[in-house]
Amino acid sequence: MIVVFTDQQRWDTVGPFTPNLDRMARHGTHATVALTPQPVCAPARSALQTGRYPTTTGVYRNGRVLPAAERTLAHHFGDAGYATGYIGKWHLAGSEPVPEEERGGYRSWLAANALEHTSDAYRTIVYDEANEPVLLPGYRSDALVDAAVRFAADHHDEPFYLFLSFLEPHHQNEVDDYPAPDGYEERYQGRWMPQDLAALGGTAHRHMGGYLGQVKRLDEGLGRLLDALRSMDLLDDTIVAYTSDHGNHFKTRNGEYKRSCHDASLRVPLALRGPGFDGGGAISRPVSTVDLPPTLLEAAGLPVPASMQGRSFLPLVRDPRAPWPEEVFFQVSESEVGRGIRTSRWKYYAVAEDADPWNVPAAARYREQALYDLDHDPHELVNLAGHASHAEVAAGLRERLVRRIVAAGEAEPVIEPAAELAGPRQGMTDPAVRLHGPKPVRFGHQPRP
């Protein structure tokens, strides 16, 4: 079992820039509408390790430590006799290097809590089990792939579970840039621009070449990893899952790159191959990455703990008509205290307007802030919240959101409707209706990316 985990990768990069991931998705199982439960690093990572929502684990924002009592995938696979290993970025501890008790139960360790601060593109420093620094040669994502291949080779004769966590295609914080391998930025600058970014601007015109260059090199690393598994005669016995913690809206929705209710922040690639997933085709119904831990456990034939709040989507792999919730629930922190749901057609989002987003994980009262019709406005350029034409739709989604908040373990809140707006309806070009959702981020606390 190998989880390949990227940082800040948009869902729509799967395709021409990622032939290895595209092939894996086409021949395995591709969740075409996969969302993170929280569009920021640490909360998304806590959910992917535990199958529990960030407000449940307490890691509702960056800078929070995953409690030692939380049971992770490493604990479950380790108890079943698997060798467990973690390579790359962790971002769930309180110090650097990460003390053993804050490593989530992983036995083999070659990682840094904040890899963006211990390394740059061509100087990768991580820490081993003894918390000794290790310099890995090569471009950063290549260096981590090399380490993953060594882990697989060292444990080829026993069951193993490996979590391979890249920094790319995240920006390098201190320079606010996306350093791709030499020559890659030039290759991809000007090649592609998603319509939401083309419409809204942001920094994509400056950064997309480096971003896509990083994505391309990640894909080449995935190909090398799969080739290594094949050469060791492990490929047919190994489940490989590929996903990311959140997307990237390139400063179009607020003052940085994520922490918004839009698909550019929430939607991530999710593909799996190997036993139980080969030939699974496309899952078109929305799923969450909080569903991945129970899915991996069930695929391995291991029990899924009742404490997990995600649910295995393996039944959808076997039968696309299997019972499944119509919506995915998500939370937003740090920029604001927000709650929302996303169905195949609708995005509905509410914000606790007076809550302190750094210190308050949840609220008793929210106000409807965004409603998008994704069938007719897939790039979320026209906010329908407050328009009488969609009041009935909003009311139904409001009730569903309340139910999902309660199901996630939070107290039942009050969600107030948006103030009614007059003027043109969806599809018209009047600037009054071209509302882009949440207000800009106020970074008084400077949350870490």
GROMACS .gro file of C-alpha atoms in nm, residues 89-384:
model
  296
   89LYS     CA    1   0.632   1.658   0.457
   90TRP     CA    2   0.434   1.586   0.777
   91HIS     CA    3   0.298   1.921   0.906
   92LEU     CA    4   0.115   1.769   1.206
   93ALA     CA    5   0.377   1.822   1.479
   94GLY     CA    6   0.477   2.105   1.709
   95SER     CA    7   0.850   2.114   1.649
   96GLU     CA    8   1.125   2.038   1.401
   97PRO     CA    9   1.254   1.771   1.393
   98VAL     CA   10   0.940   1.575   1.478
   99PRO     CA   11   0.960   1.388   1.810
  100GLU     CA   12   0.874   1.019   1.793
  101GLU     CA   13   0.549   1.061   1.988
  102GLU     CA   14   0.421   1.309   1.725
  103ARG     CA   15   0.485   1.089   1.419
  104GLY     CA   16   0.142   0.931   1.407
  105GLY     CA   17   0.263   0.578   1.469
  106TYR     CA   18   0.493   0.551   1.165
  107ARG     CA   19   0.791   0.327   1.238
  108SER     CA   20   1.021   0.414   0.949
  109TRP     CA   21   1.068   0.791   0.927
  110LEU     CA   22   1.244   1.014   0.676
  111ALA     CA   23   1.055   1.341   0.697
  112ALA     CA   24   1.033   1.703   0.805
  113ASN     CA   25   0.738   1.872   0.968
  114ALA     CA   26   0.765   2.174   0.736
  115LEU     CA   27   0.965   2.059   0.437
  116GLU     CA   28   0.932   2.402   0.274
  117HIS     CA   29   1.142   2.545   0.558
  118THR     CA   30   1.407   2.270   0.580
  119SER     CA   31   1.473   2.249   0.206
  120ASP     CA   32   1.457   2.415  -0.131
  121ALA     CA   33   1.427   2.274  -0.481
  122TYR     CA   34   1.779   2.130  -0.499
  123ARG     CA   35   1.864   2.091  -0.131
  124THR     CA   36   1.634   1.844   0.044
  125ILE     CA   37   1.691   1.797   0.417
  126VAL     CA   38   1.474   1.556   0.616
  127TYR     CA   39   1.523   1.375   0.947
  128ASP     CA   40   1.551   1.004   1.018
  129GLU     CA   41   1.417   0.796   1.310
  130ALA     CA   42   1.696   0.927   1.535
  131ASN     CA   43   1.612   1.286   1.432
  132GLU     CA   44   1.945   1.319   1.254
  133PRO     CA   45   1.936   1.543   0.945
  134VAL     CA   46   1.967   1.363   0.612
  135LEU     CA   47   2.055   1.542   0.288
  136LEU     CA   48   1.887   1.372  -0.008
  137PRO     CA   49   2.053   1.439  -0.346
  138GLY     CA   50   1.866   1.558  -0.653
  139TYR     CA   51   1.565   1.775  -0.728
  140ARG     CA   52   1.336   1.762  -0.424
  141SER     CA   53   1.052   1.547  -0.559
  142ASP     CA   54   1.305   1.314  -0.729
  143ALA     CA   55   1.491   1.275  -0.401
  144LEU     CA   56   1.175   1.166  -0.220
  145VAL     CA   57   1.085   0.920  -0.497
  146ASP     CA   58   1.434   0.769  -0.467
  147ALA     CA   59   1.377   0.725  -0.093
  148ALA     CA   60   1.040   0.561  -0.158
  149VAL     CA   61   1.196   0.316  -0.401
  150ARG     CA   62   1.458   0.227  -0.139
  151PHE     CA   63   1.183   0.170   0.120
  152ALA     CA   64   0.996  -0.063  -0.116
  153ALA     CA   65   1.315  -0.253  -0.195
  154ASP     CA   66   1.402  -0.289   0.174
  155HIS     CA   67   1.054  -0.427   0.253
  156HIS     CA   68   0.976  -0.614  -0.070
  157ASP     CA   69   0.940  -0.948   0.109
  158GLU     CA   70   0.678  -0.833   0.362
  159PRO     CA   71   0.353  -0.633   0.359
  160PHE     CA   72   0.423  -0.260   0.377
  161TYR     CA   73   0.231   0.067   0.394
  162LEU     CA   74   0.416   0.379   0.279
  163PHE     CA   75   0.299   0.740   0.283
  164LEU     CA   76   0.504   0.945   0.033
  165SER     CA   77   0.436   1.317   0.093
  166PHE     CA   78   0.577   1.574  -0.149
  167LEU     CA   79   0.595   1.949  -0.112
  168GLU     CA   80   0.546   2.012  -0.484
  169PRO     CA   81   0.357   2.180  -0.645
  170HIS     CA   82   0.349   2.410  -0.340
  171HIS     CA   83   0.531   2.742  -0.364
  172GLN     CA   84   0.866   2.800  -0.195
  173ASN     CA   85   0.753   3.025   0.088
  174GLU     CA   86   1.042   3.265   0.130
  175VAL     CA   87   1.043   3.365  -0.239
  176ASP     CA   88   0.671   3.308  -0.320
  177ASP     CA   89   0.766   3.117  -0.634
  178TYR     CA   90   0.725   2.767  -0.780
  179PRO     CA   91   1.079   2.645  -0.852
  180ALA     CA   92   1.056   2.374  -1.116
  181PRO     CA   93   1.354   2.167  -1.237
  182ASP     CA   94   1.586   2.352  -1.471
  183GLY     CA   95   1.416   2.404  -1.807
  184TYR     CA   96   1.068   2.294  -1.699
  185GLU     CA   97   0.921   2.636  -1.627
  186GLU     CA   98   1.019   2.756  -1.973
  187ARG     CA   99   0.863   2.446  -2.127
  188TYR     CA  100   0.519   2.511  -1.975
  189GLN     CA  101   0.488   2.888  -1.940
  190GLY     CA  102   0.194   3.001  -2.153
  191ARG     CA  103   0.080   2.647  -2.234
  192TRP     CA  104  -0.241   2.634  -2.025
  193MET     CA  105  -0.464   2.853  -1.813
  194PRO     CA  106  -0.784   2.728  -1.641
  195GLN     CA  107  -1.087   2.943  -1.714
  196ASP     CA  108  -1.138   3.053  -1.353
  197LEU     CA  109  -0.784   3.190  -1.341
  198ALA     CA  110  -0.812   3.344  -1.687
  199ALA     CA  111  -1.126   3.528  -1.575
  200LEU     CA  112  -1.007   3.640  -1.233
  201GLY     CA  113  -0.635   3.710  -1.274
  202GLY     CA  114  -0.430   3.651  -0.961
  203THR     CA  115  -0.070   3.538  -0.992
  204ALA     CA  116  -0.120   3.247  -1.231
  205HIS     CA  117   0.016   3.435  -1.532
  206ARG     CA  118   0.347   3.461  -1.344
  207HIS     CA  119   0.352   3.122  -1.172
  208MET     CA  120   0.180   2.872  -1.399
  209GLY     CA  121   0.493   2.770  -1.588
  210GLY     CA  122   0.679   2.675  -1.270
  211TYR     CA  123   0.369   2.516  -1.120
  212LEU     CA  124   0.312   2.293  -1.422
  213GLY     CA  125   0.683   2.216  -1.437
  214GLN     CA  126   0.661   2.085  -1.080
  215VAL     CA  127   0.349   1.884  -1.168
  216LYS     CA  128   0.525   1.732  -1.469
  217ARG     CA  129   0.826   1.624  -1.261
  218LEU     CA  130   0.594   1.474  -0.997
  219ASP     CA  131   0.433   1.269  -1.271
  220GLU     CA  132   0.768   1.151  -1.396
  221GLY     CA  133   0.848   1.045  -1.039
  222LEU     CA  134   0.521   0.852  -1.020
  223GLY     CA  135   0.622   0.671  -1.337
  224ARG     CA  136   0.962   0.582  -1.189
  225LEU     CA  137   0.798   0.452  -0.872
  226LEU     CA  138   0.558   0.232  -1.068
  227ASP     CA  139   0.846   0.106  -1.283
  228ALA     CA  140   1.042   0.019  -0.969
  229LEU     CA  141   0.748  -0.176  -0.828
  230ARG     CA  142   0.717  -0.364  -1.157
  231SER     CA  143   1.089  -0.447  -1.160
  232MET     CA  144   1.059  -0.591  -0.807
  233ASP     CA  145   0.751  -0.794  -0.908
  234LEU     CA  146   0.540  -0.594  -0.660
  235LEU     CA  147   0.313  -0.397  -0.891
  236ASP     CA  148   0.030  -0.650  -0.911
  237ASP     CA  149   0.021  -0.679  -0.531
  238THR     CA  150   0.040  -0.308  -0.447
  239ILE     CA  151  -0.239  -0.054  -0.417
  240VAL     CA  152  -0.116   0.293  -0.512
  241ALA     CA  153  -0.337   0.593  -0.429
  242TYR     CA  154  -0.258   0.942  -0.559
  243THR     CA  155  -0.414   1.259  -0.416
  244SER     CA  156  -0.339   1.605  -0.273
  245ASP     CA  157  -0.424   1.803   0.040
  246HIS     CA  158  -0.598   2.089  -0.145
  247GLY     CA  159  -0.591   2.288  -0.466
  248ASN     CA  160  -0.462   2.631  -0.567
  249HIS     CA  161  -0.658   2.940  -0.677
  250PHE     CA  162  -0.347   3.159  -0.726
  251LYS     CA  163  -0.470   3.453  -0.516
  252THR     CA  164  -0.792   3.497  -0.711
  253ARG     CA  165  -1.034   3.431  -0.424
  254ASN     CA  166  -0.845   3.581  -0.131
  255GLY     CA  167  -0.497   3.703  -0.045
  256GLU     CA  168  -0.314   3.371  -0.089
  257TYR     CA  169  -0.357   3.031  -0.254
  258LYS     CA  170  -0.626   2.829  -0.074
  259ARG     CA  171  -0.864   2.862   0.226
  260SER     CA  172  -1.173   2.934   0.016
  261CYS     CA  173  -1.498   2.753  -0.067
  262HIS     CA  174  -1.425   2.723  -0.440
  263ASP     CA  175  -1.336   2.412  -0.636
  264ALA     CA  176  -0.999   2.569  -0.713
  265SER     CA  177  -0.922   2.531  -0.341
  266LEU     CA  178  -1.126   2.220  -0.258
  267ARG     CA  179  -1.105   1.988  -0.556
  268VAL     CA  180  -0.806   1.754  -0.583
  269PRO     CA  181  -0.686   1.466  -0.801
  270LEU     CA  182  -0.773   1.120  -0.668
  271ALA     CA  183  -0.680   0.800  -0.851
  272LEU     CA  184  -0.607   0.446  -0.735
  273ARG     CA  185  -0.462   0.137  -0.901
  274GLY     CA  186  -0.392  -0.218  -0.791
  275PRO     CA  187  -0.601  -0.499  -0.644
  276GLY     CA  188  -0.965  -0.397  -0.613
  277PHE     CA  189  -0.921  -0.081  -0.822
  278ASP     CA  190  -0.786  -0.191  -1.161
  279GLY     CA  191  -1.061  -0.155  -1.418
  280GLY     CA  192  -1.280   0.037  -1.173
  281GLY     CA  193  -1.338   0.320  -1.418
  282ALA     CA  194  -1.455   0.665  -1.315
  283ILE     CA  195  -1.646   0.752  -0.999
  284SER     CA  196  -1.844   1.059  -1.097
  285ARG     CA  197  -2.026   1.109  -0.767
  286PRO     CA  198  -1.855   1.352  -0.527
  287VAL     CA  199  -1.629   1.194  -0.264
  288SER     CA  200  -1.400   1.339   0.002
  289THR     CA  201  -1.042   1.255   0.086
  290VAL     CA  202  -1.168   1.187   0.441
  291ASP     CA  203  -1.318   0.879   0.272
  292LEU     CA  204  -0.978   0.753   0.158
  293PRO     CA  205  -0.857   0.598   0.489
  294PRO     CA  206  -1.159   0.367   0.530
  295THR     CA  207  -1.137   0.284   0.159
  296LEU     CA  208  -0.774   0.175   0.189
  297LEU     CA  209  -0.842  -0.032   0.500
  298GLU     CA  210  -1.137  -0.210   0.339
  299ALA     CA  211  -0.937  -0.272   0.022
  300ALA     CA  212  -0.667  -0.438   0.235
  301GLY     CA  213  -0.926  -0.656   0.408
  302LEU     CA  214  -0.882  -0.476   0.740
  303PRO     CA  215  -1.165  -0.360   0.968
  304VAL     CA  216  -1.276   0.002   0.941
  305PRO     CA  217  -1.298   0.157   1.290
  306ALA     CA  218  -1.635   0.299   1.389
  307SER     CA  219  -1.453   0.617   1.497
  308MET     CA  220  -1.376   0.703   1.133
  309GLN     CA  221  -1.617   0.964   0.996
  310GLY     CA  222  -1.529   0.901   0.634
  311ARG     CA  223  -1.684   0.605   0.456
  312SER     CA  224  -1.525   0.363   0.212
  313PHE     CA  225  -1.608   0.435  -0.150
  314LEU     CA  226  -1.507   0.082  -0.252
  315PRO     CA  227  -1.878  -0.002  -0.307
  316LEU     CA  228  -1.885   0.270  -0.577
  317VAL     CA  229  -1.591   0.104  -0.749
  318ARG     CA  230  -1.790  -0.218  -0.769
  319ASP     CA  231  -2.128  -0.060  -0.849
  320PRO     CA  232  -2.170   0.307  -0.947
  321ARG     CA  233  -2.534   0.287  -0.830
  322ALA     CA  234  -2.441   0.185  -0.476
  323PRO     CA  235  -2.593   0.400  -0.198
  324TRP     CA  236  -2.388   0.714  -0.143
  325PRO     CA  237  -2.449   1.064  -0.001
  326GLU     CA  238  -2.543   1.322  -0.260
  327GLU     CA  239  -2.312   1.584  -0.113
  328VAL     CA  240  -1.960   1.625   0.025
  329PHE     CA  241  -1.921   1.828   0.344
  330PHE     CA  242  -1.627   2.064   0.392
  331GLN     CA  243  -1.496   2.311   0.648
  332VAL     CA  244  -1.287   2.627   0.604
  333SER     CA  245  -1.060   2.772   0.872
  334GLU     CA  246  -0.796   3.043   0.922
  335SER     CA  247  -0.939   3.283   0.663
  336GLU     CA  248  -1.289   3.248   0.813
  337VAL     CA  249  -1.500   2.993   0.998
  338GLY     CA  250  -1.696   2.842   0.711
  339ARG     CA  251  -1.905   2.535   0.638
  340GLY     CA  252  -2.031   2.409   0.304
  341ILE     CA  253  -2.151   2.124   0.090
  342ARG     CA  254  -2.084   2.036  -0.271
  343THR     CA  255  -2.318   1.819  -0.481
  344SER     CA  256  -2.280   1.724  -0.845
  345ARG     CA  257  -2.459   2.046  -0.936
  346TRP     CA  258  -2.454   2.287  -0.641
  347LYS     CA  259  -2.203   2.451  -0.410
  348TYR     CA  260  -2.351   2.601  -0.092
  349TYR     CA  261  -2.145   2.785   0.169
  350ALA     CA  262  -2.203   2.975   0.493
  351VAL     CA  263  -1.967   3.177   0.716
  352ALA     CA  264  -1.968   3.268   1.085
  353GLU     CA  265  -1.915   3.638   1.025
  354ASP     CA  266  -1.805   3.739   1.375
  355ALA     CA  267  -1.596   3.433   1.465
  356ASP     CA  268  -1.218   3.452   1.509
  357PRO     CA  269  -1.096   3.204   1.245
  358TRP     CA  270  -0.762   3.140   1.416
  359ASN     CA  271  -0.897   3.054   1.758
  360VAL     CA  272  -1.254   2.934   1.696
  361PRO     CA  273  -1.299   2.593   1.529
  362ALA     CA  274  -1.679   2.611   1.491
  363ALA     CA  275  -1.968   2.848   1.552
  364ALA     CA  276  -2.332   2.847   1.660
  365ARG     CA  277  -2.447   3.087   1.390
  366TYR     CA  278  -2.355   3.120   1.022
  367ARG     CA  279  -2.479   3.332   0.734
  368GLU     CA  280  -2.524   3.202   0.382
  369GLN     CA  281  -2.250   3.349   0.166
  370ALA     CA  282  -2.220   3.157  -0.161
  371LEU     CA  283  -2.439   2.953  -0.394
  372TYR     CA  284  -2.304   2.834  -0.728
  373ASP     CA  285  -2.481   2.639  -1.002
  374LEU     CA  286  -2.194   2.422  -1.123
  375ASP     CA  287  -2.385   2.288  -1.424
  376HIS     CA  288  -2.411   2.636  -1.573
  377ASP     CA  289  -2.122   2.808  -1.394
  378PRO     CA  290  -1.849   2.546  -1.343
  379HIS     CA  291  -1.584   2.809  -1.272
  380GLU     CA  292  -1.791   2.970  -0.994
  381LEU     CA  293  -1.801   3.321  -1.133
  382VAL     CA  294  -2.165   3.404  -1.051
  383ASN     CA  295  -2.269   3.392  -0.686
  384LEU     CA  296  -2.645   3.328  -0.659
   0.00000   0.00000   0.00000
